[in-house]
CSV table of C-alpha atoms in Angstrom, one decimal:
chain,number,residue,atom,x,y,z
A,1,UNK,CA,36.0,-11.3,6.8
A,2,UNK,CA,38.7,-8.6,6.3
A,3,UNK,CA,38.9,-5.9,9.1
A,4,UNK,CA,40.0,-3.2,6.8
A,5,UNK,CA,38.9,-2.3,3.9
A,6,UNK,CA,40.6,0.6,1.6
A,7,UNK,CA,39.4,2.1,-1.4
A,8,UNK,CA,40.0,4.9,-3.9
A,9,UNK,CA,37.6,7.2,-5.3
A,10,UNK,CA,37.4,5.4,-8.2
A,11,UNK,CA,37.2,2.1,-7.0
A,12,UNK,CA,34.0,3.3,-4.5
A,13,UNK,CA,32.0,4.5,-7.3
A,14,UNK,CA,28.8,2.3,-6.9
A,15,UNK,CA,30.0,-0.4,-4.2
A,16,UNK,CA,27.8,-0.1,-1.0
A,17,UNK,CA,29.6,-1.0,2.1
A,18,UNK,CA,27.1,-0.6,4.8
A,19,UNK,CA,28.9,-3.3,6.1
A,20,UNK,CA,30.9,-1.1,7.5
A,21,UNK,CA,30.5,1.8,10.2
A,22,UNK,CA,33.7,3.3,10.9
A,23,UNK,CA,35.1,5.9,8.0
A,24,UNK,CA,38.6,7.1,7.7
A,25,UNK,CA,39.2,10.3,5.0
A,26,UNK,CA,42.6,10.7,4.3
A,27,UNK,CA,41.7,14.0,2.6
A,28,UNK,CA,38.9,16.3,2.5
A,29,UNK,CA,38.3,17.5,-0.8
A,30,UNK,CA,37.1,21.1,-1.8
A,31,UNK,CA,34.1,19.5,-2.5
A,32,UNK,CA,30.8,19.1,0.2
A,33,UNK,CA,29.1,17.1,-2.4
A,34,UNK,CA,32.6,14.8,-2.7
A,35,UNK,CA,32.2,14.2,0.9
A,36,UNK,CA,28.7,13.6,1.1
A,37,UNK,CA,29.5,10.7,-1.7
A,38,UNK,CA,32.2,9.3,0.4
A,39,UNK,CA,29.8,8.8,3.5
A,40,UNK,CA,27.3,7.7,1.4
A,41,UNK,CA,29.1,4.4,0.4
A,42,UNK,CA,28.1,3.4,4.1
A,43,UNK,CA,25.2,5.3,4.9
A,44,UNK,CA,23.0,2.9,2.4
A,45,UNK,CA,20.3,0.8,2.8
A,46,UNK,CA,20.9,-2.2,5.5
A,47,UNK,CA,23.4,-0.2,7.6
A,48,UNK,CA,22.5,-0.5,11.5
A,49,UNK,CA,24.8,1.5,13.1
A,50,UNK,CA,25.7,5.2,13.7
A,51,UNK,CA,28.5,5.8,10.9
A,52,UNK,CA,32.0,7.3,12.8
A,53,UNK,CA,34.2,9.6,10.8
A,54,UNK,CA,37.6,9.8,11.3
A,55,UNK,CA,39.5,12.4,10.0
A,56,UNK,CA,43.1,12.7,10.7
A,57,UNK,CA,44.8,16.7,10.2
A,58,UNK,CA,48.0,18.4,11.2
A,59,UNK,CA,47.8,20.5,14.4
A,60,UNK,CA,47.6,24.3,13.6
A,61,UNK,CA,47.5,23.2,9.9
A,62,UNK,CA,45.1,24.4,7.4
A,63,UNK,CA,43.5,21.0,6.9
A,64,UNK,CA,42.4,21.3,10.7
A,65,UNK,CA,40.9,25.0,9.9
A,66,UNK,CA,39.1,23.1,6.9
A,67,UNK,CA,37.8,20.1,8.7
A,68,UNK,CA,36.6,22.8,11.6
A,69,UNK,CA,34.6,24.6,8.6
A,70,UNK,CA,33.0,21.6,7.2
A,71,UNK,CA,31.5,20.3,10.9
A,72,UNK,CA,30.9,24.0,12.7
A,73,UNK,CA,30.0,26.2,10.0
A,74,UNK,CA,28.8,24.1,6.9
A,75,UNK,CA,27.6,21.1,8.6
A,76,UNK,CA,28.9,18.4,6.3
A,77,UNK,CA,29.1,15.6,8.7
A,78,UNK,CA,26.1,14.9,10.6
A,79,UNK,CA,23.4,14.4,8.1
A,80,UNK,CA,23.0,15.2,4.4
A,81,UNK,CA,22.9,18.5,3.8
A,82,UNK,CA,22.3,20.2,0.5
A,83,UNK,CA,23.0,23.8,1.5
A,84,UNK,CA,26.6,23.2,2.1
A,85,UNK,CA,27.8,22.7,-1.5
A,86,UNK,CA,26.1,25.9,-3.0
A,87,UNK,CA,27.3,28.2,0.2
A,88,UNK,CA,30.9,26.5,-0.9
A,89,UNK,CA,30.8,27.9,-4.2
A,90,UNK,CA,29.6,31.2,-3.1
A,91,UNK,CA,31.9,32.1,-0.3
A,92,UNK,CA,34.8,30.1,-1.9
A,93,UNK,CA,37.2,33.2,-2.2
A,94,UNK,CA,36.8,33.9,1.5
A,95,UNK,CA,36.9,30.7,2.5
A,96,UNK,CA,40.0,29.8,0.6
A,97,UNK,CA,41.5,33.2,2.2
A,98,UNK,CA,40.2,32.5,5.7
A,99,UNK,CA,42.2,29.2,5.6
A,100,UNK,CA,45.5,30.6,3.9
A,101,UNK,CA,45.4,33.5,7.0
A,102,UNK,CA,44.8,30.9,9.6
A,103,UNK,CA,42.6,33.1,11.3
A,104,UNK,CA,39.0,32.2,12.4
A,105,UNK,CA,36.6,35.6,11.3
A,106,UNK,CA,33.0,34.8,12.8
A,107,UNK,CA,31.5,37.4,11.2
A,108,UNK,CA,32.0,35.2,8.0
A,109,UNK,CA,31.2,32.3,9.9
A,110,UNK,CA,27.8,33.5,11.3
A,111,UNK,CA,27.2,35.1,7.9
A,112,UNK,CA,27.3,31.5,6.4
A,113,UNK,CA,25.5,30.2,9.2
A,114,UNK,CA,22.7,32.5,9.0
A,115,UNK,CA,22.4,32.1,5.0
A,116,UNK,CA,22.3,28.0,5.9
A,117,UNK,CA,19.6,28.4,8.3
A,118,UNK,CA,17.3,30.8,5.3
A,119,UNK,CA,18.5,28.1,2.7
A,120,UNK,CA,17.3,24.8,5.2
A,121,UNK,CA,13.9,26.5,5.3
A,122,UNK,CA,13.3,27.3,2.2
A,123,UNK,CA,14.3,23.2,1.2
A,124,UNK,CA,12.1,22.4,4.2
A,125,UNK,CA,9.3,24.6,3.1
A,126,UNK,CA,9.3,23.1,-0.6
A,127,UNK,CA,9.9,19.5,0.9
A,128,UNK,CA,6.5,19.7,2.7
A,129,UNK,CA,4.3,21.0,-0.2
A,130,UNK,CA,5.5,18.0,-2.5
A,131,UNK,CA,5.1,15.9,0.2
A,132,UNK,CA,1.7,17.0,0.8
A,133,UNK,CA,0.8,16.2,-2.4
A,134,UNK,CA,2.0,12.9,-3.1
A,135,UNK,CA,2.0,11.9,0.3
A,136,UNK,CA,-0.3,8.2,0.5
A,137,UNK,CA,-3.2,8.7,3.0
A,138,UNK,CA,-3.7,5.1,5.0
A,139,UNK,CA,-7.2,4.4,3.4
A,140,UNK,CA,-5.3,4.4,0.1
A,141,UNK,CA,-2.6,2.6,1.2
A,142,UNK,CA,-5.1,0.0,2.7
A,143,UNK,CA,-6.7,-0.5,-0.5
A,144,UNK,CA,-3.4,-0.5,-2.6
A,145,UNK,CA,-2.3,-3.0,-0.2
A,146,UNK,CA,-5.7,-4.7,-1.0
A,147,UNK,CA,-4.9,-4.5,-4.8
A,148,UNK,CA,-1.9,-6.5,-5.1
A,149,UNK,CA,-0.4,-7.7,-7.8
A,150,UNK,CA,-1.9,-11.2,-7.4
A,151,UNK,CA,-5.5,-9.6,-6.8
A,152,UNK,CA,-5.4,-7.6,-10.3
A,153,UNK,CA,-3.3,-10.6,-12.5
A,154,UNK,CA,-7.2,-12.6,-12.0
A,155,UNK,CA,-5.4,-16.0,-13.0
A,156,UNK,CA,-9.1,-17.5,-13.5
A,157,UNK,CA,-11.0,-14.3,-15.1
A,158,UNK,CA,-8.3,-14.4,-17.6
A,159,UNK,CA,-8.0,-18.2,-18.6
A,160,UNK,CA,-12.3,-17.3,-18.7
A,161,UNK,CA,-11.3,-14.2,-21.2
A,162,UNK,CA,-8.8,-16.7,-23.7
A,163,UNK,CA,-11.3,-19.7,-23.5
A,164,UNK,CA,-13.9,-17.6,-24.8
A,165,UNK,CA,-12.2,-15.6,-27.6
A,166,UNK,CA,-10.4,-18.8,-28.6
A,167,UNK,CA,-14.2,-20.2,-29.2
A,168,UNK,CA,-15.6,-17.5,-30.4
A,169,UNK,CA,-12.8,-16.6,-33.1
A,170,UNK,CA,-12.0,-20.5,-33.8
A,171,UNK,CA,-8.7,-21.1,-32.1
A,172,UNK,CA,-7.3,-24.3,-30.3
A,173,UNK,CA,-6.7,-24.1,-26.8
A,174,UNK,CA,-5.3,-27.1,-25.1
A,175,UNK,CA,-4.6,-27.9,-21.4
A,176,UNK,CA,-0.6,-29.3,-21.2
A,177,UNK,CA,-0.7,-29.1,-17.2
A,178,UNK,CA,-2.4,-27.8,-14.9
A,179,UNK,CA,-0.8,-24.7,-15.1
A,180,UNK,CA,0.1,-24.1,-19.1
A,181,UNK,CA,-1.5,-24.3,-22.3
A,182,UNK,CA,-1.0,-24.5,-25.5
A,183,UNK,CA,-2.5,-21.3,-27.9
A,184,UNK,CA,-2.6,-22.6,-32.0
A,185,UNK,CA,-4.9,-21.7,-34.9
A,186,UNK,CA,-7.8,-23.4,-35.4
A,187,UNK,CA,-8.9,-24.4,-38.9
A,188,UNK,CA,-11.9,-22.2,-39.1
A,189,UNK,CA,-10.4,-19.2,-37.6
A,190,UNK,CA,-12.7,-16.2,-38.1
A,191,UNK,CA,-10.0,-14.1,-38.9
A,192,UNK,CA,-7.2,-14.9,-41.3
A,193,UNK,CA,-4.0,-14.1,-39.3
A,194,UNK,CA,-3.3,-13.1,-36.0
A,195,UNK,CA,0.5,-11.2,-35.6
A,196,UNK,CA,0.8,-12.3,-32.0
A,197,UNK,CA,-0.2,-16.0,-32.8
A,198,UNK,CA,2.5,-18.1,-34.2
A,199,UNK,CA,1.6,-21.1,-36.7
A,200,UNK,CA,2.7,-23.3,-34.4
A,201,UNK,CA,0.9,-21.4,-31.5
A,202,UNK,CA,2.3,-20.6,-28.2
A,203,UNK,CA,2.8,-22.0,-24.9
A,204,UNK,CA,1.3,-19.6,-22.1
A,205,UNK,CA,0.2,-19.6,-18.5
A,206,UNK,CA,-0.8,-16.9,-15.9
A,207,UNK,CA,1.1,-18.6,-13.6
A,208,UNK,CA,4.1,-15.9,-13.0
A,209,UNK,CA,6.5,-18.2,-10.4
A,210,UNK,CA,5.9,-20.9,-13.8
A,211,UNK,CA,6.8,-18.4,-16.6
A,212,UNK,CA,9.3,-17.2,-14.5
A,213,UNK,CA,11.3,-20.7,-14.5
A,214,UNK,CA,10.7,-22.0,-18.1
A,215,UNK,CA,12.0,-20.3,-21.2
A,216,UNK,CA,10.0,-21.6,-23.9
A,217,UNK,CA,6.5,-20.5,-21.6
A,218,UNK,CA,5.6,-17.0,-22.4
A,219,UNK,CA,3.2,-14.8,-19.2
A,220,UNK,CA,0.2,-14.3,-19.9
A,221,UNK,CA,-1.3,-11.0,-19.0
A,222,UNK,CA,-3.8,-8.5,-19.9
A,223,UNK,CA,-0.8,-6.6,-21.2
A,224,UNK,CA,0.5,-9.5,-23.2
A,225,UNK,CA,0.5,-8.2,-27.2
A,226,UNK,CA,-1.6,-11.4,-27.6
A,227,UNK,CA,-4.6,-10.2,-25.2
A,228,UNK,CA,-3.8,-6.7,-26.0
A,229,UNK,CA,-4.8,-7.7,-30.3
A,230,UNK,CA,-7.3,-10.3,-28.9
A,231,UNK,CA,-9.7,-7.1,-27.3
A,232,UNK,CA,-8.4,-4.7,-30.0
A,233,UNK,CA,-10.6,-7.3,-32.1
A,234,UNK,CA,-13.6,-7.2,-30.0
A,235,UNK,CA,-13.7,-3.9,-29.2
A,236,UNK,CA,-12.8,-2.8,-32.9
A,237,UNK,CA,-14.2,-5.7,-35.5
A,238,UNK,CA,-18.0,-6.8,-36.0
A,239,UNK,CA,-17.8,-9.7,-34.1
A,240,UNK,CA,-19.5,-9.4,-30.6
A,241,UNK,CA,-21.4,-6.0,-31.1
A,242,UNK,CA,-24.5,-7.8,-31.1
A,243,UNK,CA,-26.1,-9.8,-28.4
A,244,UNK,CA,-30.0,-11.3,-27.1
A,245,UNK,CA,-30.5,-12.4,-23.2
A,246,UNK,CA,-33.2,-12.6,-21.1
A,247,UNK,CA,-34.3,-11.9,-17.7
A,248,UNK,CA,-36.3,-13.7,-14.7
A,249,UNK,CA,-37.6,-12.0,-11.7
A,250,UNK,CA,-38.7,-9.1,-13.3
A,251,UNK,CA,-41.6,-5.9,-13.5
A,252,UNK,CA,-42.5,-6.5,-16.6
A,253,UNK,CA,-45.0,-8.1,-19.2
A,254,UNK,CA,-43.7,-11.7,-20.4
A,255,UNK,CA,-41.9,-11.2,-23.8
A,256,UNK,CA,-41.6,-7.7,-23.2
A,257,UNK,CA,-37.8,-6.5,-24.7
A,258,UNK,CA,-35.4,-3.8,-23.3
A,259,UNK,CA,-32.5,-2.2,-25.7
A,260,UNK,CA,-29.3,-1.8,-24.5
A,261,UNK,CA,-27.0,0.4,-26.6
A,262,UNK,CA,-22.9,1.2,-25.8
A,263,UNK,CA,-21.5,4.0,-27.2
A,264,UNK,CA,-17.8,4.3,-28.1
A,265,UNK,CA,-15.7,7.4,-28.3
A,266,UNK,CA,-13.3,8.2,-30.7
A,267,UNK,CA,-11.1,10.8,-30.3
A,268,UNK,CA,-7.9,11.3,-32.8
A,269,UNK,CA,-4.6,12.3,-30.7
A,270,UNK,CA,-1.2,11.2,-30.1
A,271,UNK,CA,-0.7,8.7,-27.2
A,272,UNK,CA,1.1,10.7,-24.7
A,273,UNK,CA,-1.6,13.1,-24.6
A,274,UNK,CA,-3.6,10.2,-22.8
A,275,UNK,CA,-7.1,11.5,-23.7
A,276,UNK,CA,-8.8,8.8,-22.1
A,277,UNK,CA,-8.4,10.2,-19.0
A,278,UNK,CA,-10.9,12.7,-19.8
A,279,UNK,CA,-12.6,11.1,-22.4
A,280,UNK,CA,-13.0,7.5,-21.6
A,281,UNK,CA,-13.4,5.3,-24.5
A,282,UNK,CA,-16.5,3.7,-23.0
A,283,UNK,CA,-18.6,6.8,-23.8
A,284,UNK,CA,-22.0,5.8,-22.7
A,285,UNK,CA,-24.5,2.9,-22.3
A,286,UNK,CA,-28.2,4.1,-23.0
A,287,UNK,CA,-30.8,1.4,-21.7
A,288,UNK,CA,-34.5,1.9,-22.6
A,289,UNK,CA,-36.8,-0.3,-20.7
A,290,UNK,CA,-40.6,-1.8,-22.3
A,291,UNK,CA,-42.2,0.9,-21.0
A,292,UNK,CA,-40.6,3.8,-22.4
A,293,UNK,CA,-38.0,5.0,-20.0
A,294,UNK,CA,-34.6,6.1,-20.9
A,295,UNK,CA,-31.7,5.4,-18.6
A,296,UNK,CA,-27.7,6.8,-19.2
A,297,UNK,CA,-25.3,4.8,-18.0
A,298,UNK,CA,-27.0,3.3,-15.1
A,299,UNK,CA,-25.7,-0.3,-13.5
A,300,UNK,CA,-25.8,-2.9,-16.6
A,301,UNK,CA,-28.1,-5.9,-15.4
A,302,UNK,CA,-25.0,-8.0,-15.7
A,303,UNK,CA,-25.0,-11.7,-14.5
A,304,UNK,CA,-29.2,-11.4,-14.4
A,305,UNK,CA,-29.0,-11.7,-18.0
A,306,UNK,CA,-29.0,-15.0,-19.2
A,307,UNK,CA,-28.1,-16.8,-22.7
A,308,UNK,CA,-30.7,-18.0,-25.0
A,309,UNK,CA,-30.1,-20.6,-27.7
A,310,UNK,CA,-29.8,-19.4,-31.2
A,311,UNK,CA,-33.1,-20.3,-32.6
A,312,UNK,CA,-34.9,-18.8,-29.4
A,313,UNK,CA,-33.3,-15.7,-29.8
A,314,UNK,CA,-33.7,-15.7,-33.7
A,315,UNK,CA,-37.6,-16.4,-33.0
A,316,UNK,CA,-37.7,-13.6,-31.0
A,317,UNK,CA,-36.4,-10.8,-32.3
A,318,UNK,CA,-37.9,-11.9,-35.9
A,319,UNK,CA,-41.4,-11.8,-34.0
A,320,UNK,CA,-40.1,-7.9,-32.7
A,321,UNK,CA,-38.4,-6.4,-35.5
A,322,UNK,CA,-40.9,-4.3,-36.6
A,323,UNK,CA,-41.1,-2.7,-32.9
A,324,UNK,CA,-37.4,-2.9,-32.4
A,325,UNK,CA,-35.5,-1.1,-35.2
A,326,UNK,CA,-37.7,2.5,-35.1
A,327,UNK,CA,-36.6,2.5,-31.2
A,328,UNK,CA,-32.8,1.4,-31.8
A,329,UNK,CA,-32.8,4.3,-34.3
A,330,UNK,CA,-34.6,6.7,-32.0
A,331,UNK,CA,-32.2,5.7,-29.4
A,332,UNK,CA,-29.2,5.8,-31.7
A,333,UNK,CA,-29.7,9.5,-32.4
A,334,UNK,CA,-30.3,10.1,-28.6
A,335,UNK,CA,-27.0,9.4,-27.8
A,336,UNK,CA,-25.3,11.0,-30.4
A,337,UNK,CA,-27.1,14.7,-29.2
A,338,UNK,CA,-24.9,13.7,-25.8
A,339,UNK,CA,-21.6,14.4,-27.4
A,340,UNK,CA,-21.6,18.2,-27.1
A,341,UNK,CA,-22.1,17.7,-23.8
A,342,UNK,CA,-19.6,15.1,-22.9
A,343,UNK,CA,-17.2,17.2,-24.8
A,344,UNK,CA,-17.9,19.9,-22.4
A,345,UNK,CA,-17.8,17.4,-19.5
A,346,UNK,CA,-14.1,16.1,-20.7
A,347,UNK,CA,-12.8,19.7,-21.7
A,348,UNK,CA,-14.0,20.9,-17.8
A,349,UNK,CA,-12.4,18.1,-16.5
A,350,UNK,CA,-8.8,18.5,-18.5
A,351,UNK,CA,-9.0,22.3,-17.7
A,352,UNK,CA,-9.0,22.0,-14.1
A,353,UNK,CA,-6.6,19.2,-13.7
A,354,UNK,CA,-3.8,21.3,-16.1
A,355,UNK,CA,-4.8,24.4,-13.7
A,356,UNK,CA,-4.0,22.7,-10.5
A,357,UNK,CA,-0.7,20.9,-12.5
A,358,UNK,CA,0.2,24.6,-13.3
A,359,UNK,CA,-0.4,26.1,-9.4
A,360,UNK,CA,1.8,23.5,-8.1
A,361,UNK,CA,4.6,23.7,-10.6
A,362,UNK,CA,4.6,27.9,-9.9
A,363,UNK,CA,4.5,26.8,-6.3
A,364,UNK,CA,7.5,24.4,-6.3
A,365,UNK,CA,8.8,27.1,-8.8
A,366,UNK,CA,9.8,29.4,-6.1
A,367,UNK,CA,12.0,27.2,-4.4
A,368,UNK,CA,13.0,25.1,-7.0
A,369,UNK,CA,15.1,26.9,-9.5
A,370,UNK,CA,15.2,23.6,-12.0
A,371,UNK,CA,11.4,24.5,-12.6
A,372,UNK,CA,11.0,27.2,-15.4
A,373,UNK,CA,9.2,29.2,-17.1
A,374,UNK,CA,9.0,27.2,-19.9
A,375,UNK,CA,8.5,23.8,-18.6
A,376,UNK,CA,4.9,25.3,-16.9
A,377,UNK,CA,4.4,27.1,-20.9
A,378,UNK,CA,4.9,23.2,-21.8
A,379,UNK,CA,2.3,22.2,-19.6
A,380,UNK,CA,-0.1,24.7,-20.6
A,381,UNK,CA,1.0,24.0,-24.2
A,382,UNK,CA,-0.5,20.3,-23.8
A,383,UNK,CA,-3.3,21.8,-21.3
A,384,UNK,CA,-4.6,23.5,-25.3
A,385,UNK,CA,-3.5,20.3,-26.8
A,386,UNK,CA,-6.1,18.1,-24.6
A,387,UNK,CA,-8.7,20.3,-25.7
A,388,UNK,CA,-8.2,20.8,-29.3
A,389,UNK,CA,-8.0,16.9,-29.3
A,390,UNK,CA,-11.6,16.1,-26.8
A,391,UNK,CA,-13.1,19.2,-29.5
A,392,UNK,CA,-12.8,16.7,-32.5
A,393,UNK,CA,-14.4,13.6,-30.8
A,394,UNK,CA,-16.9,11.6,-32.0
A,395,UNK,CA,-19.5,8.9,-31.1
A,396,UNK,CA,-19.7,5.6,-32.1
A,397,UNK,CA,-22.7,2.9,-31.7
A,398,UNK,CA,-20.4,-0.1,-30.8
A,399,UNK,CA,-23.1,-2.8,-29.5
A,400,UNK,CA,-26.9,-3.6,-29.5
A,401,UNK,CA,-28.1,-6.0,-26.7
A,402,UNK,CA,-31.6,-7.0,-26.6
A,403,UNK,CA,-33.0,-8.7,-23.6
A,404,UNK,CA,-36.2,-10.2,-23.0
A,405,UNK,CA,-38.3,-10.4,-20.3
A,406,UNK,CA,-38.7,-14.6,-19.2
């Protein structure tokens, strides 16, 4: 390849070259941060050698004088250094005079120096507090590392997830290959229209490398607008809130029932707020079991519960109705007296996570300048938000499951 390569200062803007380690300045401009860009062309990612710089200057000429200020006194060459252009702007007048006398006055020099040193410490200082704090310990880098990409896009919990709304909700879903298929209405669709559903359906898959390589093959995650509507309709509509199961292996009399009931919270307020951080929208799950006793939001029995067919469960809960309703009222009303309390819960919650946001913003405040006063009265502004919002939520019975003891 070529052996030399020159540029302008235009024509550097955004090229890398860390290619190359040998630099030649023609000129040094009155300008640390210039400078800093020039080197910066090389010193990029990929480059594996030191970086020379060459600078040729008259003898006894002012650009000698200058290039001897930017190495000895503001230390421009030899790493980054964010101190030098601010002391530039501040001492430029003596500076500039200093080089027009050709004389060399240390007092300046030190002064400069010294100022440097008390500048590098205070960057240092407000380097190692956000460090600190965003720093990743190893245990979490372990188990980021453990939660890759391929570990949270399931591939088989979410073809599970569409095969069961798509029966559920009466759509078509048909296997082209073994890695895409083929989304369409079905002719006794529960719901009239679906936005994120074509009439002609969709080809999907969860396969990334395959939707990646075809076009007309759309990607199908859990953030796709398709699954996004899809549990937007569960979670929202009628369909699914109510469910019968039963149990094996249990302490309990044979046909004896327990009552699950989810709670949902609804709480009004823009997006970016992001309330659910406090206030998750699965509230609570209340469980009472045959003999009485109440449990909040204790492990669900989960893959112990198992289906019954329709006219079993039918049969059963027509043979308990008369017992069941008074207790999934008496429940019902349980869980709504826990919302002053949650409230209180999610309000404690936001409160000290807008404190600590405020303590380290006045913190990196008094070494950052950028940091004002009124970006910490913004985050106190939305600190009152968050709370004013979680004050006006309310409780919602989404689901009833009743499961029998086998």
């Amino acid at each position: 390849g070529a052996r030399l390569l020159i540029c302008s200062e235009i024509g550097s803007e955004g090229r890398n070259f860390q290619f190359a380690s040998e630099l030649v300045l023609f000129d040094l401009p009155f300008n640390c941060d210039l400078i800093e860009q020039r080197i910066g062309r090389l010193d990029r990612i990929g480059q594996k050698r030191d970086i020379n710089i060459h600078i040729p200057v008259f003898a006894d000429h002012a650009t000698a004088q200058w290039a001897g200020v930017l190495d000895s006194v503001l230390d421009a060459f030899s790493h980054p250094n964010p101190t030098a252009q601010p002391l530039l702007l501040k001492y430029e007048q003596d500076i500039r005079q200093w080089l027009e006398q050709g004389a060399t006055p240390n007092e300046l020099a030190e002064a400069i120096r010294a100022e440097q040193a008390e500048m590098k410490a205070a960057f240092e200082a407000g380097r190692d507090r956000l460090l600190e704090l965003h720093s990743c310990p190893p245990k979490a880098r372990e188990h980021a590392r453990d939660m890759s990409i391929t570990h949270i896009e399931d591939e088989g919990e979410l073809n599970d997830f569409v095969e069961l709304f798509a029966d559920a909700f009466g759509l078509e879903v048909n296997d082209l290959d073994s890695d895409c298929i083929l989304i369409a209405p079905g002719d006794h669709m529960l719901v009239p229209d679906l936005p994120h559903l074509p009439e002609d359906g969709f080809m999907a898959t969860t396969n990334r490398d395959v939707a990646l390589s075809r076009d007309d093959v759309q990607f199908l995650s859990w953030e796709h607008p398709f699954i996004d509507q899809a549990l937007e309709l569960i979670t929202s509509g009628p369909a699914g809130n109510a469910a019968v199961g039963y149990i094996e292996n249990h302490e309990y009399k044979t046909g004896d029932c327990l009552i699950q009931l989810q709670f949902t919270a609804r709480c009004p307020a823009p997006r970016a707020l992001q309330i659910e951080r406090f206030l998750p929208t699965n509230a609570m799950h209340l469980t009472m079991t045959p003999r009485g006793d109440l449990k909040v939001n204790e492990p669900e029995l989960g893959e112990f519960v198992l289906p019954l067919k329709r006219g079993t469960a039918r049969g059963l809960v027509e043979q308990k109705e008369a017992q069941i309703r008074p207790l999934i009222s008496k429940l019902e009303k349980m869980g709504m007296g826990q919302l002053d309390k949650m409230i209180e819960r999610a309000q404690n919650k936001a409160t000290a996570a807008y404190d600590a946001r405020k303590q380290r913003l006045a913190s990196l405040a008094k070494t950052n300048p950028s940091i004002s006063e009124s970006v910490i009265a913004g985050v106190e502004l939305e600190g009152e938000r968050v709370s004013e919002a979680l004050s006006r939520a309310q409780l919602t019975l989404d689901s009833v499951r009743l499961v029998f003891c086998g």
